[in-house]
């Protein structure tokens, strides 16, 4: 599928030292299901879909932040656990490139 191909390309760019893909919060928010789960932590965007079934606390621990900011939960983890996330980075968050308005 097209989204999976784009994610693989982003990971390859990162490994090759090329700029990572930049996503808005709105784009990340679209990835909020068990079959397509992304998180944001420290401005980096992670595709954690493949890790859901392996998470020691279960998929629900991750899914409650699917498509959203998860820095606080990320920081809770040990250094070795955080290292596992490195292979899941698909890009970075562009705070300046917002697609929706939060004014109510």
PDB file of C-alpha atoms in Angstrom:
ATOM      1  CA  UNK A   1       0.000   0.000   0.000  1.00  0.00           C
ATOM      2  CA  UNK A   2       1.054   3.566  -0.641  1.00  0.00           C
ATOM      3  CA  UNK A   3       1.329   4.636   3.020  1.00  0.00           C
ATOM      4  CA  UNK A   4       3.564   1.686   3.917  1.00  0.00           C
ATOM      5  CA  UNK A   5       5.828   2.448   0.963  1.00  0.00           C
ATOM      6  CA  UNK A   6       6.133   6.083   2.054  1.00  0.00           C
ATOM      7  CA  UNK A   7       7.030   4.995   5.588  1.00  0.00           C
ATOM      8  CA  UNK A   8       9.714   2.604   4.341  1.00  0.00           C
ATOM      9  CA  UNK A   9      11.142   5.380   2.169  1.00  0.00           C
ATOM     10  CA  UNK A  10      11.246   7.745   5.167  1.00  0.00           C
ATOM     11  CA  UNK A  11      13.116   5.177   7.252  1.00  0.00           C
ATOM     12  CA  UNK A  12      15.581   4.606   4.417  1.00  0.00           C
ATOM     13  CA  UNK A  13      16.188   8.364   4.056  1.00  0.00           C
ATOM     14  CA  UNK A  14      16.893   8.582   7.760  1.00  0.00           C
ATOM     15  CA  UNK A  15      19.338   5.667   7.720  1.00  0.00           C
ATOM     16  CA  UNK A  16      21.133   7.225   4.763  1.00  0.00           C
ATOM     17  CA  UNK A  17      21.459  10.528   6.605  1.00  0.00           C
ATOM     18  CA  UNK A  18      18.972  12.344   4.389  1.00  0.00           C
ATOM     19  CA  UNK A  19      16.307  14.598   5.900  1.00  0.00           C
ATOM     20  CA  UNK A  20      13.413  12.794   7.531  1.00  0.00           C
ATOM     21  CA  UNK A  21       9.858  13.328   6.333  1.00  0.00           C
ATOM     22  CA  UNK A  22       8.042  16.107   8.148  1.00  0.00           C
ATOM     23  CA  UNK A  23       4.476  15.534   9.379  1.00  0.00           C
ATOM     24  CA  UNK A  24       1.845  17.790  10.895  1.00  0.00           C
ATOM     25  CA  UNK A  25      -0.139  16.797  13.979  1.00  0.00           C
ATOM     26  CA  UNK A  26      -3.165  16.377  11.736  1.00  0.00           C
ATOM     27  CA  UNK A  27      -1.314  13.891   9.537  1.00  0.00           C
ATOM     28  CA  UNK A  28      -0.133  11.877  12.540  1.00  0.00           C
ATOM     29  CA  UNK A  29      -3.638  11.912  14.037  1.00  0.00           C
ATOM     30  CA  UNK A  30      -4.903   9.906  11.056  1.00  0.00           C
ATOM     31  CA  UNK A  31      -2.796   6.931  12.202  1.00  0.00           C
ATOM     32  CA  UNK A  32      -4.851   5.995  15.253  1.00  0.00           C
ATOM     33  CA  UNK A  33      -5.873   2.350  14.918  1.00  0.00           C
ATOM     34  CA  UNK A  34      -4.461  -1.025  15.838  1.00  0.00           C
ATOM     35  CA  UNK A  35      -3.600  -1.652  12.182  1.00  0.00           C
ATOM     36  CA  UNK A  36      -1.983   1.789  11.722  1.00  0.00           C
ATOM     37  CA  UNK A  37      -0.631   3.348  14.917  1.00  0.00           C
ATOM     38  CA  UNK A  38       1.723   6.316  15.090  1.00  0.00           C
ATOM     39  CA  UNK A  39       2.902   8.322  18.100  1.00  0.00           C
ATOM     40  CA  UNK A  40       4.777  11.578  18.679  1.00  0.00           C
ATOM     41  CA  UNK A  41       7.568  11.824  21.245  1.00  0.00           C
ATOM     42  CA  UNK A  42      10.050  14.689  21.524  1.00  0.00           C
ATOM     43  CA  UNK A  43       9.069  15.970  18.111  1.00  0.00           C
ATOM     44  CA  UNK A  44       9.763  12.669  16.382  1.00  0.00           C
ATOM     45  CA  UNK A  45       7.057  10.605  14.685  1.00  0.00           C
ATOM     46  CA  UNK A  46       7.030   6.844  15.279  1.00  0.00           C
ATOM     47  CA  UNK A  47       5.110   4.100  13.496  1.00  0.00           C
ATOM     48  CA  UNK A  48       4.611   1.678  16.386  1.00  0.00           C
ATOM     49  CA  UNK A  49       2.118  -0.600  14.620  1.00  0.00           C
ATOM     50  CA  UNK A  50       4.559  -3.514  14.446  1.00  0.00           C
ATOM     51  CA  UNK A  51       5.361  -3.174  18.158  1.00  0.00           C
ATOM     52  CA  UNK A  52       1.796  -3.273  19.507  1.00  0.00           C
ATOM     53  CA  UNK A  53       1.670  -7.033  19.972  1.00  0.00           C
ATOM     54  CA  UNK A  54       5.114  -7.067  21.652  1.00  0.00           C
ATOM     55  CA  UNK A  55       4.596  -4.311  24.213  1.00  0.00           C
ATOM     56  CA  UNK A  56       4.958  -5.784  27.724  1.00  0.00           C
ATOM     57  CA  UNK A  57       1.929  -3.854  29.014  1.00  0.00           C
ATOM     58  CA  UNK A  58      -0.166  -4.794  25.991  1.00  0.00           C
ATOM     59  CA  UNK A  59      -1.362  -2.960  22.906  1.00  0.00           C
ATOM     60  CA  UNK A  60      -3.876  -0.868  24.872  1.00  0.00           C
ATOM     61  CA  UNK A  61      -1.016   0.905  26.676  1.00  0.00           C
ATOM     62  CA  UNK A  62       0.105   2.307  23.316  1.00  0.00           C
ATOM     63  CA  UNK A  63      -3.270   2.636  21.616  1.00  0.00           C
ATOM     64  CA  UNK A  64      -4.554   5.096  24.208  1.00  0.00           C
ATOM     65  CA  UNK A  65      -2.186   7.648  22.606  1.00  0.00           C
ATOM     66  CA  UNK A  66      -2.561   6.488  18.998  1.00  0.00           C
ATOM     67  CA  UNK A  67      -2.072   9.384  16.610  1.00  0.00           C
ATOM     68  CA  UNK A  68      -1.164  11.728  19.468  1.00  0.00           C
ATOM     69  CA  UNK A  69       1.587  13.122  21.644  1.00  0.00           C
ATOM     70  CA  UNK A  70       3.173  10.431  23.837  1.00  0.00           C
ATOM     71  CA  UNK A  71       6.352  12.088  25.149  1.00  0.00           C
ATOM     72  CA  UNK A  72       5.384  11.650  28.798  1.00  0.00           C
ATOM     73  CA  UNK A  73       4.823   7.911  28.351  1.00  0.00           C
ATOM     74  CA  UNK A  74       7.981   7.612  26.231  1.00  0.00           C
ATOM     75  CA  UNK A  75      10.071   9.240  28.982  1.00  0.00           C
ATOM     76  CA  UNK A  76       8.727   6.737  31.507  1.00  0.00           C
ATOM     77  CA  UNK A  77      10.658   3.925  29.797  1.00  0.00           C
ATOM     78  CA  UNK A  78      14.212   2.765  30.390  1.00  0.00           C
ATOM     79  CA  UNK A  79      17.086   3.750  28.113  1.00  0.00           C
ATOM     80  CA  UNK A  80      17.107   0.280  26.536  1.00  0.00           C
ATOM     81  CA  UNK A  81      13.352   0.411  25.895  1.00  0.00           C
ATOM     82  CA  UNK A  82      13.702   3.827  24.262  1.00  0.00           C
ATOM     83  CA  UNK A  83      16.445   2.433  22.028  1.00  0.00           C
ATOM     84  CA  UNK A  84      13.914  -0.040  20.585  1.00  0.00           C
ATOM     85  CA  UNK A  85      11.919   2.903  19.240  1.00  0.00           C
ATOM     86  CA  UNK A  86      14.780   4.124  17.024  1.00  0.00           C
ATOM     87  CA  UNK A  87      13.935   1.678  14.258  1.00  0.00           C
ATOM     88  CA  UNK A  88      10.310   2.887  14.326  1.00  0.00           C
ATOM     89  CA  UNK A  89      10.972   6.552  13.488  1.00  0.00           C
ATOM     90  CA  UNK A  90       9.222   7.630  10.278  1.00  0.00           C
ATOM     91  CA  UNK A  91       9.915  11.353  10.481  1.00  0.00           C
ATOM     92  CA  UNK A  92       9.612  14.434  12.602  1.00  0.00           C
ATOM     93  CA  UNK A  93       6.842  16.764  13.644  1.00  0.00           C
ATOM     94  CA  UNK A  94       6.688  20.213  12.090  1.00  0.00           C
ATOM     95  CA  UNK A  95       5.034  22.393  14.694  1.00  0.00           C
ATOM     96  CA  UNK A  96       4.963  25.356  12.299  1.00  0.00           C
ATOM     97  CA  UNK A  97       3.094  23.419   9.606  1.00  0.00           C
ATOM     98  CA  UNK A  98      -0.360  23.024  11.129  1.00  0.00           C
ATOM     99  CA  UNK A  99      -3.394  22.141   9.035  1.00  0.00           C
ATOM    100  CA  UNK A 100      -6.193  22.881  11.445  1.00  0.00           C
ATOM    101  CA  UNK A 101      -7.205  25.766  13.617  1.00  0.00           C
ATOM    102  CA  UNK A 102      -7.607  25.289  17.370  1.00  0.00           C
ATOM    103  CA  UNK A 103      -9.558  28.504  17.957  1.00  0.00           C
ATOM    104  CA  UNK A 104     -13.010  27.885  19.364  1.00  0.00           C
TER     105      UNK A 104
END
